[in-house]
Amino acid sequence: MTKKALYIFNPEHDLALASGETNYMAPASARQMASELALLPMWYAEEGSVVLAPSAYNLDYVKKIQELLGLSVDLMTEPELASERNLDIHPWGWDIAVRKRLLDLGVEESELPSIEQLDKLRSCSHRSCAVELLPQLQLGACFCGESFYLTIPEEWKSFVESHDTCLLKAPLSGSGKGLNWCKGVYTPSISGWCSRIGNQQGGVIGEPLYNKMEDFAMEFRSSGNGRFDFAGYSQFRTGGSGAYEGNLLISDAAIERNLSEYIPVEEIYKLRNRLEQELLLRFGTIYNGYLGVDMMICRFPDSPVYRIHPCVEINLRMNMGVVARHIYDRYIYPVSTGAFQISYYPSEGAAWSAHKEMEETYPLEIEQGRIKSGYLPLVPVHKKSSYRAWILISKSVHL
């Protein structure tokens, strides 16, 4: 009997990993994001699968998208979960908190990864793994990047004081979270932050700051039994604080063209091949699912002017770049391009009015079952919504 694939959007995963607690309770904003964007996995789920979400306000939307674009993905609610057997479960990311939640909902332990497996995964998600990998990816003059795992107060202090500007990172933290920007002075607040993070997570990561021109990522899929495949590129944008803002919806070939304005494309292929080998070595039998390696194109005053920082971060989980890749490849008309964005609106009604305005300004045009132009919300939007996930498609949309 084939297993039914079940997808779960748990964006609090990185925070749950950092806490390491079985009964981790995410902050209200993360819980709200998880509930309002619960349907996001329907855009990358395999055909015939189900997405865990409350039916009350999601069902109409699912039916509408099934009719519009022929998606063959259905809803499953939490009460229905207990009576289902033989599930192949795909959360956004695996951690002991989501495992406990599924057990509490009646999923059998045999269908879940063991605590030992998840502990191993947590240690592989620690940013010290990216620090270790980075030197293996310095494949010549077109590459750059340094990163240090600092474990004692003397190292924290001397690292900050020896750089005019630098970035300290918590080894486990959410997107754009756990970052501390320093300007050469080891202040009491930086010292307190380092002590707190060091006590919880073993140390802090120290990195020089680079003159970043572009954010991009290489996405891979691991089978968990020694197969590792390249799954595409992601070109994305982050805000000033480092938090994710959105992705370009363009082909892999178009992303290669964009990157090759800075770096010869052969160097990009060389990196991709080396990365596949290195990731297979480290995670090939430990991890089953998508993973992304975030990178940057940086500018330098000397030659070569542009270089790739090949490993800013490794995400051993589903990520927005893979979501964007799936949406473009499956649902966007070949000559169209666009943008995929997650937006947050703190004041009530703001998300709703932005949604209505875009719906009116950019009517949806579908040809041959694919989106040619216009605006489409990827999850339902309501008057009380704070989060929107949406795409805007045209012949040439830029983030």
XYZ file of C-alpha atoms in Angstrom:
399
model
C 0.000 0.000 0.000
C 1.484 3.363 -0.992
C 1.808 6.000 1.684
C -0.148 9.220 1.462
C 2.099 12.296 1.623
C 1.103 14.822 4.314
C 2.632 18.323 4.289
C 2.807 20.654 7.284
C 3.870 24.299 7.371
C 5.716 24.858 10.676
C 7.687 28.108 10.112
C 8.574 28.166 13.827
C 10.892 25.196 13.120
C 14.164 27.200 13.362
C 13.066 28.688 16.701
C 12.031 25.232 17.956
C 15.463 23.864 16.976
C 17.187 26.696 18.829
C 15.152 26.017 21.983
C 15.660 22.244 21.790
C 12.546 21.736 23.936
C 9.945 19.029 23.320
C 7.143 21.272 24.567
C 8.391 24.380 22.778
C 5.739 27.091 22.453
C 6.459 29.515 19.595
C 5.819 33.264 19.992
C 2.336 34.446 18.982
C 3.578 35.951 15.689
C 5.116 32.613 14.567
C 1.948 30.722 15.537
C -0.151 33.215 13.591
C 2.102 32.844 10.543
C 1.827 29.037 10.764
C -1.955 29.190 10.885
C -2.514 31.915 8.251
C -0.030 30.411 5.767
C -0.943 26.777 6.560
C -1.860 26.093 2.921
C 1.511 27.190 1.493
C 2.708 23.559 1.049
C 0.004 22.929 -1.565
C 2.287 24.796 -4.010
C 5.148 22.309 -3.643
C 3.325 19.159 -2.503
C 3.340 16.119 -4.761
C 0.169 15.223 -6.652
C -2.494 13.380 -4.676
C -1.130 14.512 -1.302
C -2.762 16.400 1.586
C -1.884 19.539 3.548
C -2.620 19.877 7.272
C -4.828 22.956 7.754
C -8.109 23.988 9.389
C -10.929 23.517 6.857
C -13.217 26.349 7.978
C -11.669 29.155 5.958
C -9.332 27.191 3.664
C -11.656 24.799 1.859
C -13.175 27.299 -0.598
C -9.747 28.557 -1.519
C -8.429 25.013 -2.173
C -11.441 24.267 -4.431
C -10.896 27.524 -6.346
C -7.201 26.759 -6.987
C -8.000 23.159 -7.979
C -10.357 24.522 -10.643
C -8.045 27.349 -11.777
C -4.765 25.433 -12.063
C -5.664 21.759 -11.740
C -3.854 21.178 -8.425
C -4.586 17.704 -7.088
C -3.865 18.473 -3.428
C -6.457 18.264 -0.634
C -6.884 19.462 2.925
C -6.597 17.333 6.026
C -7.660 18.692 9.408
C -6.080 17.842 12.777
C -9.069 15.723 13.976
C -8.824 13.633 10.761
C -5.158 12.914 11.396
C -5.738 10.410 14.209
C -7.706 8.033 11.956
C -5.150 8.118 9.113
C -2.530 5.411 8.856
C 0.413 4.946 6.540
C 1.372 8.601 6.145
C 4.574 9.949 4.658
C 4.953 13.168 6.663
C 6.748 16.248 5.313
C 6.905 19.176 7.738
C 8.650 22.428 6.741
C 11.382 21.190 9.090
C 11.743 18.267 11.518
C 12.330 18.956 15.224
C 11.315 17.319 18.492
C 8.494 19.856 19.052
C 6.681 19.028 15.784
C 7.219 15.312 16.516
C 5.538 15.746 19.917
C 2.665 17.722 18.344
C 2.030 14.914 15.844
C 2.132 12.251 18.578
C -0.424 14.304 20.560
C -2.647 14.421 17.452
C -2.688 10.619 17.298
C 0.022 9.870 14.732
C 1.745 6.563 15.489
C 5.354 6.733 16.652
C 6.412 4.294 13.916
C 5.531 6.950 11.294
C 7.821 9.557 12.871
C 11.603 9.977 13.029
C 13.183 8.928 16.337
C 14.463 11.407 18.938
C 18.019 10.229 18.116
C 17.548 11.010 14.410
C 16.194 14.454 15.243
C 19.060 15.166 17.660
C 21.493 14.309 14.872
C 19.611 16.602 12.499
C 19.714 19.411 15.055
C 23.485 19.131 15.414
C 23.824 19.169 11.589
C 21.707 22.363 11.478
C 24.138 24.131 13.831
C 25.870 26.984 11.966
C 29.268 25.565 12.949
C 28.637 23.011 10.145
C 28.537 25.859 7.605
C 31.746 27.284 9.132
C 33.399 23.888 8.596
C 32.136 23.542 5.007
C 33.100 27.040 3.821
C 36.885 26.421 3.344
C 36.103 23.352 1.194
C 34.228 25.612 -1.236
C 37.020 28.140 -1.852
C 37.644 26.923 -5.383
C 39.799 29.760 -6.709
C 40.044 33.519 -7.143
C 36.293 33.912 -7.819
C 35.416 32.804 -4.275
C 35.482 34.535 -0.898
C 34.157 34.189 2.628
C 35.373 33.591 6.158
C 33.393 32.419 9.142
C 34.519 31.442 12.649
C 32.980 29.409 15.455
C 33.999 31.229 18.638
C 33.441 29.456 21.933
C 35.075 31.556 24.692
C 34.666 35.197 25.841
C 38.249 36.138 24.839
C 37.521 35.044 21.257
C 34.246 37.006 21.119
C 35.947 40.157 22.368
C 39.009 39.948 20.131
C 36.923 39.141 17.037
C 34.665 42.193 17.499
C 37.589 44.499 18.317
C 39.687 43.361 15.344
C 36.979 44.264 12.771
C 35.598 47.733 12.002
C 32.287 46.043 11.306
C 31.325 42.404 11.754
C 28.346 40.166 12.273
C 27.826 37.752 15.167
C 25.242 34.983 14.708
C 23.573 32.546 17.059
C 24.435 29.034 15.788
C 20.736 28.102 15.787
C 18.143 30.785 15.004
C 15.326 31.747 12.668
C 15.568 33.625 9.371
C 17.006 37.084 10.016
C 16.936 36.398 13.773
C 19.831 35.806 16.166
C 22.034 38.355 14.374
C 24.152 40.985 16.110
C 25.808 43.704 13.995
C 28.965 45.086 15.636
C 31.095 48.176 14.980
C 34.470 47.349 16.472
C 33.468 47.934 20.112
C 32.754 45.039 22.480
C 29.953 46.686 24.445
C 28.350 45.244 27.618
C 25.208 44.426 25.634
C 27.206 42.484 23.006
C 29.100 40.720 25.793
C 25.804 39.766 27.509
C 24.334 38.551 24.223
C 27.418 36.388 23.503
C 27.350 34.885 27.015
C 23.662 34.030 26.746
C 23.964 32.469 23.262
C 27.252 30.755 24.172
C 25.682 29.135 27.247
C 22.660 27.912 25.282
C 24.329 26.842 22.026
C 28.025 26.275 22.711
C 29.391 29.431 21.083
C 28.730 32.193 18.558
C 29.558 32.534 14.868
C 31.704 35.528 13.845
C 31.828 36.830 10.274
C 33.351 39.874 8.580
C 30.860 42.029 6.649
C 30.908 41.882 2.853
C 29.735 44.307 0.198
C 26.804 42.200 -0.997
C 25.417 42.652 -4.516
C 23.050 39.665 -4.796
C 21.506 36.970 -2.608
C 21.018 33.571 -4.158
C 20.951 29.914 -3.188
C 21.485 26.457 -4.600
C 18.751 24.002 -3.690
C 19.239 20.246 -3.350
C 17.161 17.196 -2.591
C 18.486 14.367 -0.468
C 16.864 10.916 -0.611
C 18.238 10.006 2.823
C 19.967 6.931 1.408
C 22.909 8.434 -0.428
C 21.256 10.141 -3.419
C 21.706 13.869 -3.760
C 20.224 15.894 -6.612
C 20.461 19.551 -7.586
C 16.917 20.968 -7.412
C 17.455 24.431 -8.878
C 18.550 27.960 -8.040
C 16.853 30.587 -5.942
C 17.430 34.325 -6.377
C 15.978 36.222 -3.453
C 15.996 39.458 -1.518
C 16.566 40.144 2.172
C 15.856 43.302 4.159
C 18.417 45.396 6.033
C 18.143 43.124 9.076
C 18.779 39.984 7.038
C 15.160 38.727 7.099
C 13.764 37.099 3.953
C 11.552 39.337 1.788
C 10.866 37.543 -1.484
C 12.021 35.536 -4.518
C 12.259 36.164 -8.216
C 10.032 33.826 -10.235
C 12.278 33.154 -13.212
C 13.845 30.091 -14.810
C 17.084 28.475 -13.634
C 18.620 29.549 -16.952
C 17.634 33.186 -16.275
C 19.204 33.042 -12.792
C 22.410 31.653 -14.327
C 22.384 34.558 -16.799
C 21.922 37.053 -13.935
C 24.795 35.537 -11.946
C 27.070 35.280 -14.969
C 27.055 39.084 -15.210
C 29.317 38.899 -12.144
C 30.974 35.475 -12.238
C 31.837 33.133 -15.164
C 29.158 30.445 -15.356
C 31.837 27.668 -15.317
C 32.738 28.777 -11.765
C 29.097 28.401 -10.739
C 28.989 24.843 -12.178
C 32.280 24.005 -10.456
C 30.790 25.128 -7.130
C 27.577 23.181 -7.727
C 29.485 19.943 -8.369
C 31.748 20.364 -5.345
C 28.803 21.237 -3.141
C 26.898 18.137 -4.212
C 29.873 15.960 -3.175
C 30.398 17.762 0.149
C 26.705 17.721 1.114
C 26.384 14.060 0.196
C 29.347 13.296 2.433
C 27.897 15.207 5.396
C 24.132 14.697 5.165
C 23.530 11.950 2.570
C 22.330 9.308 5.030
C 21.134 11.627 7.814
C 18.647 13.836 6.028
C 15.742 13.152 3.694
C 14.209 16.194 1.968
C 15.091 19.531 0.455
C 17.949 21.670 1.666
C 19.300 25.002 0.544
C 22.712 26.651 0.700
C 22.467 30.455 0.798
C 25.169 32.368 -1.070
C 26.075 35.940 -2.006
C 27.811 37.766 -4.820
C 30.173 40.245 -3.134
C 32.022 43.224 -4.557
C 35.720 43.871 -3.843
C 37.954 46.878 -4.510
C 40.606 44.733 -6.228
C 40.528 42.061 -8.922
C 38.463 39.949 -9.374
C 35.904 42.610 -8.450
C 33.046 40.115 -7.925
C 33.302 36.874 -5.973
C 30.920 34.225 -4.670
C 30.541 33.685 -0.954
C 29.553 30.017 -1.393
C 28.102 29.170 2.025
C 26.452 31.898 4.102
C 24.039 29.380 5.564
C 22.832 25.782 5.172
C 19.098 25.183 5.668
C 18.360 21.532 6.378
C 14.664 22.038 5.765
C 12.192 23.181 3.161
C 12.711 26.837 2.220
C 11.069 29.658 0.264
C 13.538 29.245 -2.607
C 12.248 25.726 -3.287
C 8.649 26.990 -3.029
C 9.430 29.673 -5.636
C 11.201 27.143 -7.884
C 8.143 24.818 -7.825
C 5.682 27.646 -8.463
C 7.650 28.937 -11.442
C 8.332 25.522 -12.979
C 4.801 24.169 -12.545
C 2.395 27.081 -12.750
C 3.916 30.067 -14.589
C 3.537 30.548 -18.339
C 6.936 30.034 -20.058
C 7.530 33.619 -21.261
C 6.260 35.260 -18.059
C 8.311 36.163 -14.999
C 7.401 37.513 -11.619
C 7.936 37.861 -7.925
C 6.952 35.723 -4.937
C 6.618 37.494 -1.632
C 5.688 36.969 1.997
C 4.380 40.183 3.558
C 3.522 41.012 7.184
C 0.992 43.692 8.190
C 0.870 44.591 11.897
C -2.359 46.623 11.733
C -5.687 44.852 11.279
C -7.268 45.217 7.859
C -4.042 46.323 6.121
C -3.342 42.900 4.558
C -6.945 42.696 3.359
C -6.919 46.126 1.697
C -3.509 45.476 0.037
C -4.941 42.181 -1.255
C -8.115 43.798 -2.639
C -6.151 46.602 -4.289
C -3.750 44.181 -6.031
C -6.644 41.955 -7.115
C -8.196 44.963 -8.839
C -4.998 46.426 -10.302
C -3.510 43.155 -11.593
C -6.285 40.840 -12.845
C -5.278 37.219 -13.250
C -4.743 35.899 -16.776
C -4.388 32.143 -17.229
C -3.412 30.416 -20.452
C -3.084 26.653 -20.987
C -3.471 26.081 -17.236
C -0.585 28.417 -16.368
C -0.476 31.971 -15.040
C 0.436 34.436 -17.768
C 0.034 37.645 -15.772
C -1.620 39.143 -12.727
C -1.815 38.778 -8.964
C -2.584 35.561 -7.101
C -2.667 35.067 -3.316
C -1.068 31.683 -2.464
C -3.198 31.347 0.685
C -6.616 32.856 1.504
C -6.613 36.465 2.783
C -9.203 37.671 5.305
C -10.077 40.919 7.019
C -8.175 39.771 10.120
C -5.098 38.426 8.248
C -1.651 39.711 9.219
C 0.327 37.647 6.683
C 0.086 37.361 2.916
C 1.924 34.978 0.602
C 1.432 36.060 -2.991
C 2.805 36.200 -6.498
C 2.706 38.930 -9.121
C 3.348 37.825 -12.690
C 4.059 39.819 -15.850
C 6.403 39.778 -18.825
C 9.040 41.489 -16.659
C 8.421 41.959 -12.937
C 11.344 42.724 -10.654
C 11.482 42.386 -6.890
